[in-house]
Tab-separated table of C-alpha atoms and ligand atoms in Angstrom:
chain	number	residue	atom	x	y	z
A	29	MET	CA	-25.900	-35.991	2.312
A	30	THR	CA	-22.169	-36.204	2.870
A	31	ASN	CA	-21.744	-38.093	-0.222
A	32	ASN	CA	-24.128	-36.259	-2.220
A	33	LEU	CA	-22.534	-33.031	-1.261
A	34	ASP	CA	-18.724	-34.177	-2.483
A	35	THR	CA	-20.430	-35.381	-5.790
A	36	LEU	CA	-21.737	-31.999	-6.370
A	37	ILE	CA	-18.981	-30.095	-5.131
A	38	GLU	CA	-16.976	-32.050	-7.448
A	39	LYS	CA	-19.335	-31.388	-10.420
A	40	TYR	CA	-18.372	-27.694	-9.967
A	41	LEU	CA	-15.224	-27.658	-8.707
A	42	ASN	CA	-12.825	-26.651	-12.185
A	43	ASP	CA	-15.510	-23.683	-12.782
A	44	ILE	CA	-15.120	-22.175	-9.710
A	45	ILE	CA	-11.011	-22.202	-9.964
A	46	GLU	CA	-11.502	-20.950	-13.195
A	47	ILE	CA	-13.550	-18.411	-11.949
A	48	ARG	CA	-11.065	-17.751	-8.987
A	49	ARG	CA	-8.293	-17.278	-11.597
A	50	ASP	CA	-10.141	-15.034	-13.665
A	51	ILE	CA	-10.972	-12.801	-10.576
A	52	HIS	CA	-7.529	-13.479	-9.259
A	53	GLN	CA	-5.970	-11.645	-12.937
A	54	TYR	CA	-7.956	-8.973	-12.474
A	55	PRO	CA	-7.961	-7.348	-9.031
A	56	GLU	CA	-10.161	-4.301	-8.623
A	57	ILE	CA	-9.773	-1.969	-5.233
A	58	GLY	CA	-12.476	-1.391	-2.911
A	59	MET	CA	-15.714	0.423	-4.462
A	60	GLU	CA	-14.182	-0.151	-8.188
A	61	GLU	CA	-15.298	-3.816	-8.002
A	62	VAL	CA	-17.333	-3.514	-11.597
A	63	ARG	CA	-16.060	-6.111	-13.102
A	64	THR	CA	-15.754	-8.425	-10.179
A	65	SER	CA	-19.515	-7.695	-9.025
A	66	ALA	CA	-21.104	-7.776	-12.995
A	67	LEU	CA	-19.174	-11.254	-12.863
A	68	VAL	CA	-20.800	-12.342	-9.704
A	69	LYS	CA	-24.061	-10.762	-10.745
A	70	ALA	CA	-24.140	-12.697	-14.151
A	71	GLN	CA	-23.171	-16.019	-12.005
A	72	LEU	CA	-25.721	-15.568	-9.859
A	73	GLU	CA	-28.497	-15.099	-12.529
A	74	LYS	CA	-27.596	-18.147	-14.221
A	75	LEU	CA	-28.991	-19.971	-11.395
A	76	GLY	CA	-32.046	-18.234	-11.167
A	77	LEU	CA	-31.467	-16.687	-7.989
A	78	GLU	CA	-33.479	-13.161	-7.046
A	79	VAL	CA	-30.242	-10.706	-7.680
A	80	GLN	CA	-29.807	-7.254	-6.783
A	81	ASP	CA	-26.680	-5.360	-7.304
A	82	LYS	CA	-25.393	-1.966	-6.625
A	83	ILE	CA	-26.094	-2.698	-2.427
A	84	GLY	CA	-23.972	-0.765	-0.502
A	85	LYS	CA	-22.772	0.617	-3.750
A	86	MET	CA	-20.610	-2.072	-5.619
A	87	GLY	CA	-22.229	-4.944	-3.332
A	88	VAL	CA	-24.352	-7.832	-5.135
A	89	VAL	CA	-26.920	-9.837	-3.228
A	90	GLY	CA	-28.527	-13.363	-4.633
A	91	LEU	CA	-31.467	-14.685	-2.602
A	92	LEU	CA	-32.054	-18.360	-2.854
A	93	ARG	CA	-35.908	-19.424	-1.587
A	94	GLY	CA	-36.049	-23.002	-0.512
A	95	LYS	CA	-38.972	-25.073	-0.995
A	96	LYS	CA	-40.440	-24.604	2.342
A	97	PRO	CA	-40.773	-21.652	4.449
A	98	GLY	CA	-38.248	-21.434	7.504
A	99	LYS	CA	-35.245	-19.017	8.431
A	100	THR	CA	-32.975	-16.878	6.212
A	101	ILE	CA	-29.146	-17.542	6.592
A	102	LEU	CA	-26.777	-14.775	4.911
A	103	LEU	CA	-23.387	-16.016	3.740
A	104	ARG	CA	-20.917	-13.512	3.014
A	105	ALA	CA	-17.744	-12.949	0.732
A	106	ASP	CA	-15.707	-10.220	0.380
A	107	MET	CA	-14.518	-9.135	-3.013
A	108	ASP	CA	-12.028	-6.409	-2.947
A	109	CYS	CA	-7.959	-6.127	-3.588
A	110	LEU	CA	-5.228	-4.742	-2.053
A	111	PRO	CA	-2.835	-1.874	-3.888
A	112	MET	CA	0.602	-3.735	-4.403
A	113	ASP	CA	2.228	-5.542	-7.118
A	114	GLU	CA	2.090	-9.331	-7.374
A	115	LEU	CA	5.403	-10.878	-7.054
A	116	THR	CA	4.214	-14.491	-7.429
A	117	ASP	CA	5.106	-16.350	-10.221
A	118	LEU	CA	1.733	-18.091	-10.565
A	119	PRO	CA	0.536	-18.735	-14.264
A	120	PHE	CA	-2.695	-16.647	-13.393
A	121	LYS	CA	-1.046	-13.858	-11.734
A	122	SER	CA	-2.324	-10.258	-11.509
A	123	LYS	CA	-2.494	-8.264	-14.997
A	124	VAL	CA	-3.050	-4.943	-13.352
A	125	PRO	CA	0.001	-3.301	-12.088
A	126	GLY	CA	0.024	-1.930	-8.635
A	127	MET	CA	-3.090	-4.370	-7.792
A	128	MET	CA	-3.063	-7.504	-6.098
A	129	HIS	CA	-5.509	-10.053	-4.450
A	130	ALA	CA	-3.208	-10.379	-1.450
A	131	CYS	CA	-5.892	-11.211	1.044
A	132	GLY	CA	-7.764	-13.872	-0.727
A	133	HIS	CA	-10.905	-12.114	-1.246
A	134	ASP	CA	-10.963	-13.793	-4.622
A	135	VAL	CA	-10.795	-17.123	-3.141
A	136	HIS	CA	-13.807	-15.936	-0.995
A	137	THR	CA	-15.827	-14.753	-3.672
A	138	ALA	CA	-15.241	-18.033	-5.933
A	139	ILE	CA	-16.169	-20.349	-2.703
A	140	LEU	CA	-19.442	-18.686	-2.114
A	141	LEU	CA	-20.499	-18.559	-5.641
A	142	GLY	CA	-19.393	-22.292	-5.400
A	143	ALA	CA	-21.843	-22.807	-2.406
A	144	ALA	CA	-24.583	-20.864	-4.362
A	145	LYS	CA	-24.516	-23.220	-7.534
A	146	VAL	CA	-24.358	-26.186	-4.662
A	147	LEU	CA	-27.085	-24.760	-2.789
A	148	SER	CA	-29.287	-24.331	-5.702
A	149	GLU	CA	-29.165	-27.974	-6.972
A	150	LEU	CA	-30.377	-28.776	-3.255
A	151	LYS	CA	-33.154	-26.316	-3.223
A	152	ASP	CA	-35.771	-28.929	-2.932
A	153	GLU	CA	-34.341	-30.078	0.426
A	154	ILE	CA	-33.750	-26.504	1.943
A	155	LYS	CA	-36.296	-25.265	4.606
A	156	GLY	CA	-36.212	-21.225	4.635
A	157	ASN	CA	-33.691	-18.963	2.491
A	158	ILE	CA	-30.289	-18.359	1.766
A	159	LYS	CA	-29.170	-14.756	1.118
A	160	PHE	CA	-25.294	-14.858	-0.652
A	161	VAL	CA	-23.795	-11.435	-0.080
A	162	PHE	CA	-20.840	-10.119	-1.844
A	163	GLN	CA	-19.383	-7.144	-0.562
A	164	PRO	CA	-17.172	-4.425	-1.608
A	165	ALA	CA	-14.226	-2.540	0.219
A	166	GLU	CA	-13.682	-4.853	3.218
A	167	GLU	CA	-10.197	-3.291	3.334
A	168	ALA	CA	-11.425	0.440	3.279
A	169	ASN	CA	-11.149	0.369	7.119
A	170	PRO	CA	-12.883	2.688	8.813
A	171	THR	CA	-15.054	2.805	6.251
A	172	GLY	CA	-16.007	-0.809	4.501
A	173	GLY	CA	-18.844	-2.006	2.478
A	174	ALA	CA	-20.379	-3.927	4.937
A	175	ARG	CA	-21.805	-1.046	6.555
A	176	TYR	CA	-22.998	0.263	3.365
A	177	MET	CA	-24.585	-2.874	2.451
A	178	ILE	CA	-26.403	-2.933	5.906
A	179	GLU	CA	-27.625	0.594	4.931
A	180	ASP	CA	-28.978	-0.539	2.250
A	181	GLY	CA	-31.170	-3.028	4.038
A	182	VAL	CA	-29.312	-6.283	3.209
A	183	LEU	CA	-30.197	-7.666	6.710
A	184	GLU	CA	-34.107	-7.350	5.505
A	185	ASN	CA	-36.639	-8.495	3.454
A	186	PRO	CA	-36.395	-11.590	4.416
A	187	LYS	CA	-34.909	-10.671	7.923
A	188	VAL	CA	-31.907	-12.457	8.465
A	189	ASP	CA	-31.483	-14.427	11.540
A	190	ALA	CA	-27.696	-15.753	11.294
A	191	ALA	CA	-24.867	-14.320	9.145
A	192	VAL	CA	-21.926	-16.196	8.224
A	193	ALA	CA	-18.409	-15.830	6.345
A	194	LEU	CA	-15.027	-17.509	6.032
A	195	HIS	CA	-11.206	-16.135	5.547
A	196	VAL	CA	-8.335	-18.047	3.952
A	197	TRP	CA	-6.154	-18.805	6.931
A	198	ASN	CA	-2.432	-20.164	8.247
A	199	LEU	CA	-4.312	-23.399	9.276
A	200	PRO	CA	-3.341	-26.358	7.475
A	201	LEU	CA	-5.221	-27.528	4.356
A	202	GLY	CA	-8.278	-29.450	5.285
A	203	LYS	CA	-8.677	-27.843	8.734
A	204	VAL	CA	-11.243	-24.763	9.583
A	205	GLY	CA	-10.348	-22.690	12.890
A	206	ILE	CA	-13.423	-21.520	14.742
A	207	ARG	CA	-14.223	-20.109	18.248
A	208	THR	CA	-17.377	-19.238	20.447
A	209	SER	CA	-16.085	-15.784	21.043
A	210	THR	CA	-13.959	-12.965	19.431
A	211	MET	CA	-12.111	-13.904	16.177
A	212	MET	CA	-10.927	-10.883	15.285
A	213	ALA	CA	-9.844	-7.377	16.808
A	214	GLN	CA	-10.907	-3.772	16.853
A	215	SER	CA	-8.796	-1.830	14.705
A	216	ASP	CA	-8.403	1.817	15.359
A	217	ARG	CA	-5.981	4.457	13.988
A	218	ILE	CA	-4.484	7.166	15.469
A	219	PHE	CA	-2.799	10.443	14.134
A	220	ILE	CA	-0.961	12.355	16.454
A	221	THR	CA	0.808	15.935	15.440
A	222	VAL	CA	3.384	17.219	17.515
A	223	LYS	CA	4.051	20.944	17.097
A	224	GLY	CA	7.102	22.525	18.394
A	225	LYS	CA	9.368	25.649	17.155
A	226	SER	CA	12.066	25.561	15.304
A	227	SER	CA	15.514	27.154	15.887
A	228	HIS	CA	19.042	27.008	15.055
A	229	ALA	CA	20.332	23.318	15.941
A	230	SER	CA	23.136	24.716	17.858
A	231	GLN	CA	20.407	26.801	19.830
A	232	PRO	CA	17.841	24.424	21.270
A	233	HIS	CA	17.101	26.587	24.049
A	234	ASN	CA	15.438	28.862	21.362
A	235	GLY	CA	13.352	26.490	20.213
A	236	VAL	CA	10.993	23.635	21.077
A	237	ASP	CA	12.248	20.462	19.666
A	238	ALA	CA	9.059	18.330	18.213
A	239	ILE	CA	11.534	15.140	17.322
A	240	VAL	CA	12.715	14.946	20.827
A	241	THR	CA	8.749	15.363	21.728
A	242	ALA	CA	7.633	12.484	19.736
A	243	GLY	CA	10.180	10.363	20.932
A	244	HIS	CA	9.048	10.759	24.615
A	245	ILE	CA	5.531	9.991	23.420
A	246	ILE	CA	6.345	7.012	21.132
A	247	THR	CA	8.102	5.281	24.436
A	248	ALA	CA	4.984	6.758	27.044
A	249	LEU	CA	2.177	5.304	24.826
A	250	GLN	CA	3.747	1.659	25.150
A	251	THR	CA	2.723	2.135	28.663
A	252	VAL	CA	-1.206	1.888	28.044
A	253	ILE	CA	-0.115	-1.659	27.249
A	254	SER	CA	2.127	-2.364	30.301
A	255	ARG	CA	0.439	-0.090	32.885
A	256	ASN	CA	-3.838	0.416	31.767
A	257	VAL	CA	-4.722	-2.895	30.077
A	258	ASP	CA	-5.245	-5.882	32.750
A	259	PRO	CA	-2.481	-8.290	32.270
A	260	MET	CA	-4.656	-11.070	31.679
A	261	GLU	CA	-6.025	-8.928	28.408
A	262	SER	CA	-4.436	-8.049	25.552
A	263	ALA	CA	-3.856	-5.171	23.394
A	264	VAL	CA	-1.546	-3.609	20.671
A	265	VAL	CA	-0.657	-0.090	20.395
A	266	THR	CA	1.818	0.285	17.228
A	267	ILE	CA	3.237	3.847	15.846
A	268	GLY	CA	4.032	2.522	12.267
A	269	THR	CA	4.758	6.031	10.729
A	270	ILE	CA	6.970	9.124	11.570
A	271	HIS	CA	7.433	12.024	9.676
A	272	GLY	CA	9.256	15.389	10.684
A	273	GLY	CA	11.950	17.538	10.153
A	274	SER	CA	13.908	19.573	7.067
A	275	ARG	CA	17.346	19.928	7.690
A	276	TYR	CA	20.040	18.584	9.780
A	277	ASN	CA	21.038	21.797	11.685
A	278	VAL	CA	17.324	22.834	12.244
A	279	THR	CA	15.419	21.910	15.303
A	280	CYS	CA	12.499	20.226	14.106
A	281	ASP	CA	9.043	22.248	14.528
A	282	LYS	CA	6.217	19.522	13.324
A	283	VAL	CA	6.224	15.833	13.573
A	284	VAL	CA	3.526	13.694	12.350
A	285	LEU	CA	2.812	10.174	14.055
A	286	GLU	CA	0.331	7.363	12.662
A	287	GLY	CA	-0.522	4.326	14.273
A	288	THR	CA	-2.797	1.591	14.796
A	289	VAL	CA	-4.970	0.163	18.239
A	290	ARG	CA	-5.898	-3.573	18.340
A	291	THR	CA	-8.179	-4.321	20.989
A	292	PHE	CA	-10.200	-7.412	21.656
A	293	ASN	CA	-12.263	-6.718	24.619
A	294	PRO	CA	-15.094	-4.044	24.160
A	295	GLU	CA	-14.397	-2.548	27.563
A	296	ILE	CA	-10.642	-2.131	27.120
A	297	SER	CA	-11.332	-0.831	23.334
A	298	ALA	CA	-13.162	2.121	25.539
A	299	ILE	CA	-10.200	3.082	27.552
A	300	MET	CA	-8.165	3.605	24.360
A	301	PRO	CA	-8.792	6.856	23.033
A	302	THR	CA	-8.486	8.863	26.456
A	303	ARG	CA	-5.581	7.243	27.327
A	304	ILE	CA	-3.539	7.892	24.188
A	305	LYS	CA	-4.750	11.394	24.139
A	306	ALA	CA	-3.893	12.088	28.224
A	307	ILE	CA	-0.058	10.748	27.064
A	308	ALA	CA	0.419	12.213	23.796
A	309	GLU	CA	-1.128	15.489	25.101
A	310	ASN	CA	0.508	15.733	28.548
A	311	VAL	CA	3.818	14.668	27.149
A	312	ALA	CA	3.734	17.206	24.806
A	313	MET	CA	2.948	19.987	27.756
A	314	ALA	CA	5.613	18.781	29.602
A	315	LEU	CA	8.290	19.696	27.192
A	316	GLY	CA	6.495	22.975	25.968
A	317	ALA	CA	5.107	21.432	22.581
A	318	GLU	CA	1.362	21.421	21.633
A	319	CYS	CA	-0.177	18.074	20.452
A	320	ASP	CA	-3.372	17.329	18.324
A	321	VAL	CA	-4.845	13.625	18.452
A	322	GLU	CA	-7.015	12.351	16.465
A	323	TYR	CA	-8.310	9.226	17.300
A	324	VAL	CA	-10.586	7.341	14.664
A	325	GLU	CA	-12.225	4.080	15.694
A	326	GLY	CA	-12.177	1.459	13.249
A	327	TYR	CA	-13.483	-1.615	12.588
A	328	SER	CA	-15.325	-3.221	15.662
A	329	ALA	CA	-14.114	-6.652	17.367
A	330	THR	CA	-15.206	-9.770	15.112
A	331	VAL	CA	-17.312	-11.744	17.840
A	332	ASN	CA	-19.093	-14.732	17.531
A	333	ASP	CA	-22.344	-15.713	18.767
A	334	GLU	CA	-21.330	-18.362	21.718
A	335	GLU	CA	-24.677	-20.274	21.434
A	336	LEU	CA	-24.699	-20.400	16.940
A	337	ALA	CA	-20.757	-20.948	16.627
A	338	THR	CA	-21.122	-23.906	19.053
A	339	LYS	CA	-23.925	-25.212	16.589
A	340	PHE	CA	-21.573	-24.797	13.907
A	341	ILE	CA	-18.515	-26.681	15.376
A	342	GLY	CA	-21.309	-29.661	15.272
A	343	TYR	CA	-22.026	-28.935	11.528
A	344	PHE	CA	-18.440	-28.810	10.698
A	345	LYS	CA	-17.591	-31.784	12.584
A	346	ASP	CA	-20.104	-34.081	10.784
A	347	ALA	CA	-19.145	-32.447	7.677
A	348	ILE	CA	-15.316	-32.743	7.240
A	349	GLY	CA	-14.341	-34.856	10.470
A	350	GLU	CA	-13.535	-33.804	14.126
A	351	GLN	CA	-10.196	-34.071	13.523
A	352	ASN	CA	-10.545	-30.790	10.617
A	353	VAL	CA	-12.006	-28.654	13.165
A	354	VAL	CA	-9.646	-26.602	15.387
A	355	ILE	CA	-10.884	-24.220	18.394
A	356	PRO	CA	-8.225	-21.676	18.501
A	357	SER	CA	-7.197	-20.511	21.729
A	358	GLN	CA	-6.473	-17.021	20.534
A	359	PRO	CA	-8.361	-14.423	18.449
A	360	ALA	CA	-6.062	-13.030	16.096
A	361	SER	CA	-4.975	-9.296	16.048
A	362	GLY	CA	-6.269	-8.637	12.506
A	363	GLY	CA	-9.239	-6.102	11.600
A	364	GLU	CA	-12.193	-7.279	9.716
A	365	ASP	CA	-15.603	-5.724	8.587
A	366	PHE	CA	-17.656	-8.747	9.247
A	367	SER	CA	-17.798	-7.184	12.869
A	368	GLU	CA	-20.907	-4.826	11.184
A	369	PHE	CA	-22.965	-7.756	11.069
A	370	THR	CA	-22.060	-9.819	14.017
A	371	LYS	CA	-22.838	-6.835	16.067
A	372	LEU	CA	-26.474	-6.924	14.455
A	373	VAL	CA	-27.162	-10.819	14.097
A	374	PRO	CA	-25.809	-13.679	15.775
A	375	SER	CA	-22.623	-14.540	13.846
A	376	VAL	CA	-20.023	-16.882	13.066
A	377	PHE	CA	-16.843	-15.887	11.113
A	378	TYR	CA	-14.385	-18.767	11.085
A	379	TRP	CA	-10.586	-19.293	9.272
A	380	LEU	CA	-10.187	-21.722	6.290
A	381	GLY	CA	-7.135	-23.544	6.346
A	382	MET	CA	-4.428	-22.957	3.521
A	383	GLU	CA	-1.256	-24.041	3.747
A	384	SER	CA	0.262	-26.906	2.525
A	385	GLU	CA	3.776	-28.356	0.745
A	386	MET	CA	3.009	-26.354	-2.470
A	387	ASN	CA	2.669	-22.616	-0.584
A	388	LYS	CA	5.645	-23.521	2.232
A	389	GLY	CA	6.372	-19.682	3.364
A	390	LYS	CA	3.935	-17.765	1.097
A	391	THR	CA	0.853	-17.918	3.369
A	392	THR	CA	1.432	-14.326	4.904
A	393	VAL	CA	-1.795	-12.230	3.709
A	394	HIS	CA	-1.079	-8.490	2.556
A	395	ASN	CA	2.025	-9.810	1.385
A	396	PRO	CA	3.020	-9.363	-2.355
A	397	ASN	CA	3.966	-13.607	-2.291
A	398	LEU	CA	1.008	-15.006	-0.897
A	399	VAL	CA	0.102	-18.310	-2.759
A	400	VAL	CA	-3.320	-19.874	-1.761
A	401	ASP	CA	-3.596	-23.899	-1.631
A	402	GLU	CA	-6.628	-24.156	-4.183
A	403	GLY	CA	-7.345	-27.448	-2.428
A	404	CYS	CA	-8.977	-25.056	0.186
A	405	ILE	CA	-12.272	-24.273	-2.362
A	406	PRO	CA	-13.617	-27.674	-1.744
A	407	VAL	CA	-13.690	-27.208	2.215
A	408	GLY	CA	-14.951	-23.891	2.109
A	409	ILE	CA	-17.817	-24.761	0.056
A	410	LYS	CA	-18.422	-27.865	1.789
A	411	THR	CA	-18.477	-26.011	5.225
A	412	LEU	CA	-20.693	-22.922	4.137
A	413	VAL	CA	-23.331	-25.490	2.419
A	414	SER	CA	-23.917	-27.823	5.189
A	415	GLY	CA	-23.621	-25.070	7.852
A	416	ALA	CA	-26.520	-23.561	5.814
A	417	ILE	CA	-28.049	-26.459	5.414
A	418	ASP	CA	-27.921	-27.831	8.867
A	419	PHE	CA	-29.060	-24.419	10.496
A	420	LEU	CA	-32.167	-23.903	8.202
A	421	ASN	CA	-33.430	-27.430	8.797
A	422	GLU	CA	-32.571	-27.843	12.328
B	508	ZN	ZN1	-9.110	-10.334	3.812
């Protein structure tokens, strides 16, 4: 099987790299993946799959039915880009100003198309069904595309027994990273508006200084991490923007703070809104100001099913060798809306190594200099394909 698989992947690899570069040149932001979804749809139809588009607005689903009946596995890729100018000098760099595939979703889409091509050839050996799910708007936290696809029934007809997705990652090329628990953080947003009263800067006693109040709130918020979170657990509170004031000699009457909260354990996620509101509102009150706190819960933590992930670790070791399957000791603090799937069906999310000599220092995602080593593509296809077959045929 493995030799056969390598030959099949080799057969399609040039096509898949070409598709990846094509998608890379025409990046589309979340819910505007018109060209990308049309390309995906055409590719899936060419394979003779049952194809549906406009699932979750811009999503595309291809269904492959194996020769014998059995379980159903869902394989998911995301298709959206980020709003930034690409600064690489790749020959296939983005042709769209202000848009770039800076999170590797072009690579994910290409890999899943590759898996669809290979699995279509192996149809007669497959017991059960494979759903290829191409999702829009992964980057649109808190309203990512996964939930819309689920609302449109992507987990039904046939009912999905397991879901799998991968993400390009800062691991050496050839390796994958997979844990049997949390992979990615819950990612929430906070909006804090501090309201004071302006006065002449030389007469602060006649006003309420929103800037001084905001300073105390920012500092006090860090005590949520140091005093409210179990030292054996971890969490992040970051204020990313601060806006306020209009003139150097006027006491500021309004400051707006925006930030993010990352957690890995649902019990800790649950205490965050109340602790943050209590600190911001009461610090403001103590200093004579008012404070509005809006806490927006974003993507949940992406948590692998322990039993399923353990099986996949075995499948991956068989497919790419034991030495290439890494079990990272910690999850990552980024958010990911594959969590919408992991909440509803046993799921596996894993990291695909993409670092090598060719892209040294350029492997940070959400960065305009990101370069992905395309050598990760066959590894991505091989792990998805062998994972799906082994799961269905066990
Ligand atoms: Zn991403």
